[in-house]
Every structure is written in C-alpha cells, then in structure tokens.
Amino acid sequence: MHSHTEENYIKTIYKLSTDGKDAVNTNAIAEVLQTKPASVSDMLKKLSSKNIIHYVKYRGVFLTPEGKKKALQIIRKHRLWEVFLVKKLNFSWDEVHEVAEQMEHIQSPLLIQRLDEYLGFPKQDPHGDPIPNEKGEIKQHQQRLAADLDINESGVVVGVKDTQPAFLQHLNKIGIYLGASLQVLDKVDYDKSLEVSIENNKSVLISAEVSKNIFISA
C-alpha cells in the first residue's frame, strides 16, 4: 500500500522516463509536481527503501520492475476512470483529468476489474492514450504528429500530446476530435502553421504548436 503522494511520484517518474526505463533527475520531478528538490529527495529515499526506485549517482532515478508495475496499475486506473466519466457521466474530454487524478488512488483491484468489464474492455482513454491491461501490458499504436504531414497527406486523429483543458477546449472550438479525419491543404513556410480540412468539410488554420500536439494515424 502506498500513499497518494507516493503514487503521484511513481506515476510522474514513469511518465518522465521512456517506458519506465530512462533515468529521471530530481529537478524534473520537482518541476512537474511543483515542489522543492529537497522534498523530492526525501520522497525518493522513501521509495528506494520500498524497492520502488533505484538511484544511480550522477544519472538519476530508475523505476524497479516493481515500481514500473505499480506505475502501470495507477495509469490503468486513471485511464479507465476517464473512459467511465466520458461514456457514462457525459463529461467532456477536457473535464476528466482532475477527477480521474482523485479516483486513481482507490485501492480495489476487484472494482477496477468490474469497471473494465462494465466499459467493455476499452483499449484507449478519451485522449487516445492506450490503457494497460491487468498484467500491466501496454500496446502502443503507430502514430505520427500532424506537424509531420505534407501537403495533401491525410489521416485520422488518434490522440493528443497535450491533455491540458485549455488545449482540449481549443480543439473543441475548431472542431478537432478523436476519430476526425484531417487533410493538410497548405503549409505556411513563415511560421509552420497548417491549413487543414476536417472531415473533408471545414477548413481551419492551426498553429505549429497545435499541430505538434495532435497525433494522426500512421
């Protein structure tokens, strides 16, 4: 059993690494969690004593196999709750993250099993992120950024890199959503913005920053 704070650290370390494998430094963790490096160091000592992380001097922190397993359990719960909130309680995709942050700490494997079954064993959350299965296995799908599309290339929106409410609300405003087909009509050399057609209908101009945060089917 881990505290909510410990679980937040475990999940943060996993997300800052590549599939839980790369070393993560103290300052990066402090920045994400908006706390002091000294507080991070204290927590890392505690997690190390519980065999959740392994610290390598001058390199940083690695998740142990047990730590990676725990991180994927937390992520699984978070993403399943996001699906539940959108599908069953009519939340929009820009409203679910903070609520799921609270619900991911519920310690009941049976509840999560029943939730997964109730939802029909979804493979991805409302933002297009894959949901780990009960064994902690996670299947990444092939995708590319909208920014990398050339003129006349097209694809389907399968996810977003930025899940902050402001960004998702902006996508809502211009009519971009998961499952929407996009085609690049033009690329502006000056600022790398894209003119795109949505569902072969609406034409909008999206900035380079927006295009770097939209995943398209490969």
XYZ file of C-alpha atoms in Angstrom:
218
model
C 0.000 0.000 0.000
C 1.320 3.418 -0.968
C 0.122 6.893 -0.016
C -1.467 9.176 -2.614
C 1.695 11.283 -2.668
C 3.892 8.231 -3.241
C 1.655 7.110 -6.098
C 1.889 10.547 -7.696
C 5.678 10.331 -7.580
C 5.686 6.829 -9.064
C 3.432 7.860 -11.938
C 5.448 11.040 -12.563
C 8.745 9.150 -12.725
C 7.227 6.693 -15.200
C 5.857 9.452 -17.428
C 9.141 11.379 -17.397
C 11.016 8.273 -18.478
C 10.701 6.308 -21.705
C 8.525 3.311 -20.864
C 9.928 3.434 -17.336
C 13.494 2.729 -18.495
C 15.367 6.049 -18.681
C 16.823 7.843 -15.677
C 14.896 10.849 -14.335
C 16.537 13.686 -12.413
C 15.292 15.296 -9.221
C 14.724 18.738 -10.730
C 12.453 17.352 -13.462
C 10.307 15.604 -10.852
C 10.176 18.753 -8.704
C 9.074 20.838 -11.698
C 6.209 18.509 -12.646
C 4.978 18.115 -9.066
C 5.604 21.796 -8.254
C 7.597 21.083 -5.128
C 11.135 21.661 -3.825
C 14.035 19.409 -4.885
C 14.740 18.752 -1.191
C 11.222 17.372 -0.744
C 11.714 15.191 -3.819
C 14.955 13.814 -2.390
C 13.198 12.853 0.844
C 10.449 11.034 -1.049
C 12.936 9.251 -3.300
C 14.703 7.875 -0.225
C 11.376 6.516 0.998
C 10.542 4.944 -2.368
C 14.015 3.456 -2.591
C 13.553 1.782 0.801
C 10.348 0.197 -0.581
C 12.139 -1.130 -3.689
C 10.136 1.120 -5.997
C 13.050 3.077 -7.416
C 16.782 2.668 -7.863
C 19.073 5.700 -7.711
C 22.279 5.824 -9.744
C 24.652 8.643 -8.750
C 25.125 11.330 -11.440
C 22.479 9.661 -13.628
C 19.198 9.807 -11.749
C 16.301 7.630 -10.712
C 15.066 4.436 -12.368
C 11.876 2.541 -11.569
C 12.481 -1.006 -10.410
C 10.352 -3.754 -12.022
C 8.052 -3.461 -9.002
C 7.922 0.320 -9.440
C 7.074 0.049 -13.122
C 4.318 -2.461 -12.336
C 2.849 -0.078 -9.764
C 3.048 2.887 -12.174
C 1.135 0.994 -14.859
C -1.542 -0.018 -12.339
C -2.080 3.639 -11.434
C -2.165 4.698 -15.094
C -4.618 1.877 -15.872
C -7.000 3.056 -13.155
C -6.704 6.698 -14.225
C -7.484 5.989 -17.869
C -10.362 3.616 -17.114
C -11.958 6.242 -14.874
C -11.577 8.809 -17.655
C -13.447 6.479 -20.026
C -16.174 5.987 -17.417
C -16.564 9.731 -16.849
C -16.891 10.448 -20.578
C -19.002 7.448 -21.633
C -21.298 7.089 -18.623
C -21.416 10.502 -16.931
C -21.196 12.704 -20.042
C -18.050 14.572 -19.044
C -16.146 16.102 -21.955
C -12.527 15.130 -22.576
C -11.278 18.440 -21.142
C -13.054 17.869 -17.800
C -11.944 14.373 -16.786
C -8.249 14.584 -15.875
C -8.501 16.211 -12.453
C -11.400 13.982 -11.385
C -9.561 10.848 -12.530
C -6.485 12.050 -10.609
C -8.522 11.606 -7.434
C -10.173 8.325 -8.420
C -6.937 6.613 -9.499
C -5.944 6.162 -5.836
C -8.855 3.825 -4.996
C -7.305 0.578 -3.752
C -9.669 -2.129 -5.005
C -8.453 -4.484 -7.754
C -11.919 -6.074 -7.936
C -13.547 -2.679 -8.543
C -11.149 -1.964 -11.415
C -11.779 -5.432 -12.911
C -15.530 -4.819 -12.787
C -15.108 -1.292 -14.171
C -13.059 -2.600 -17.119
C -15.708 -5.255 -17.850
C -18.563 -2.740 -17.474
C -16.911 -0.442 -20.017
C -16.386 -3.285 -22.499
C -12.614 -3.575 -22.023
C -11.640 -0.278 -23.719
C -8.211 -0.106 -25.339
C -7.711 3.661 -25.086
C -8.823 6.597 -22.973
C -10.707 9.706 -24.215
C -7.384 11.333 -25.203
C -6.239 8.378 -27.298
C -3.725 7.030 -24.761
C -3.530 3.211 -24.531
C -4.900 1.568 -21.379
C -2.610 -1.025 -19.751
C -4.268 -4.426 -19.233
C -4.475 -6.281 -15.920
C -0.999 -7.735 -16.452
C 0.490 -4.272 -16.916
C 0.987 -4.777 -20.636
C 0.538 -1.665 -22.730
C 0.173 -1.697 -26.506
C 1.388 1.435 -28.246
C -0.190 2.168 -31.612
C 1.600 3.586 -34.630
C 1.069 7.297 -34.957
C 2.716 10.487 -36.161
C 2.315 14.180 -35.405
C 0.093 16.356 -37.571
C 3.093 18.684 -37.893
C 4.910 15.987 -39.877
C 2.232 15.646 -42.556
C 2.955 17.014 -46.013
C 0.534 18.903 -48.235
C -2.323 16.633 -49.425
C -1.472 13.993 -46.810
C -4.310 12.948 -44.550
C -5.020 10.797 -41.502
C -7.339 10.229 -38.584
C -6.867 11.935 -35.211
C -5.931 9.142 -32.772
C -4.631 11.099 -29.780
C -3.282 14.294 -28.273
C 0.085 15.002 -26.677
C -1.180 17.895 -24.561
C -4.124 16.992 -22.308
C -4.462 20.350 -20.549
C -8.061 21.635 -20.534
C -7.157 24.852 -22.393
C -5.702 22.898 -25.315
C -8.618 20.442 -25.481
C -11.104 23.307 -25.304
C -9.297 24.942 -28.231
C -9.635 21.718 -30.252
C -13.340 21.598 -29.363
C -13.701 25.164 -30.624
C -12.132 24.453 -34.018
C -13.856 21.088 -34.408
C -10.978 18.633 -33.972
C -11.742 15.448 -32.017
C -10.653 11.803 -31.792
C -11.706 9.975 -34.926
C -11.858 13.105 -37.089
C -10.123 12.886 -40.470
C -7.665 15.664 -41.291
C -6.082 16.579 -44.601
C -3.322 19.155 -44.985
C -4.289 21.695 -47.628
C -1.326 24.034 -47.200
C 1.756 24.664 -45.033
C 2.901 28.202 -44.217
C 6.695 28.489 -44.514
C 6.886 31.546 -42.263
C 5.513 30.048 -39.041
C 4.913 26.380 -39.978
C 1.174 26.695 -39.401
C -1.107 24.330 -41.328
C -4.323 24.833 -43.228
C -6.290 21.630 -42.722
C -9.606 20.235 -43.845
C -11.637 18.478 -41.145
C -13.851 15.621 -42.310
C -13.450 16.867 -45.916
C -15.570 19.822 -44.965
C -14.464 22.558 -42.589
C -11.137 24.274 -43.343
C -9.166 25.792 -40.442
C -5.681 27.190 -39.835
C -3.822 25.574 -36.940
C -0.582 26.842 -35.428
C 2.670 24.882 -35.387
C 2.246 24.411 -31.622
C -1.189 22.861 -32.076
C -0.006 20.592 -34.897
C 2.841 19.310 -32.682
C 0.291 18.145 -30.104
C -2.080 16.166 -32.348
C -1.396 12.541 -33.157
C -2.508 11.186 -36.526
C -2.799 7.527 -37.539
C 0.421 6.387 -39.207
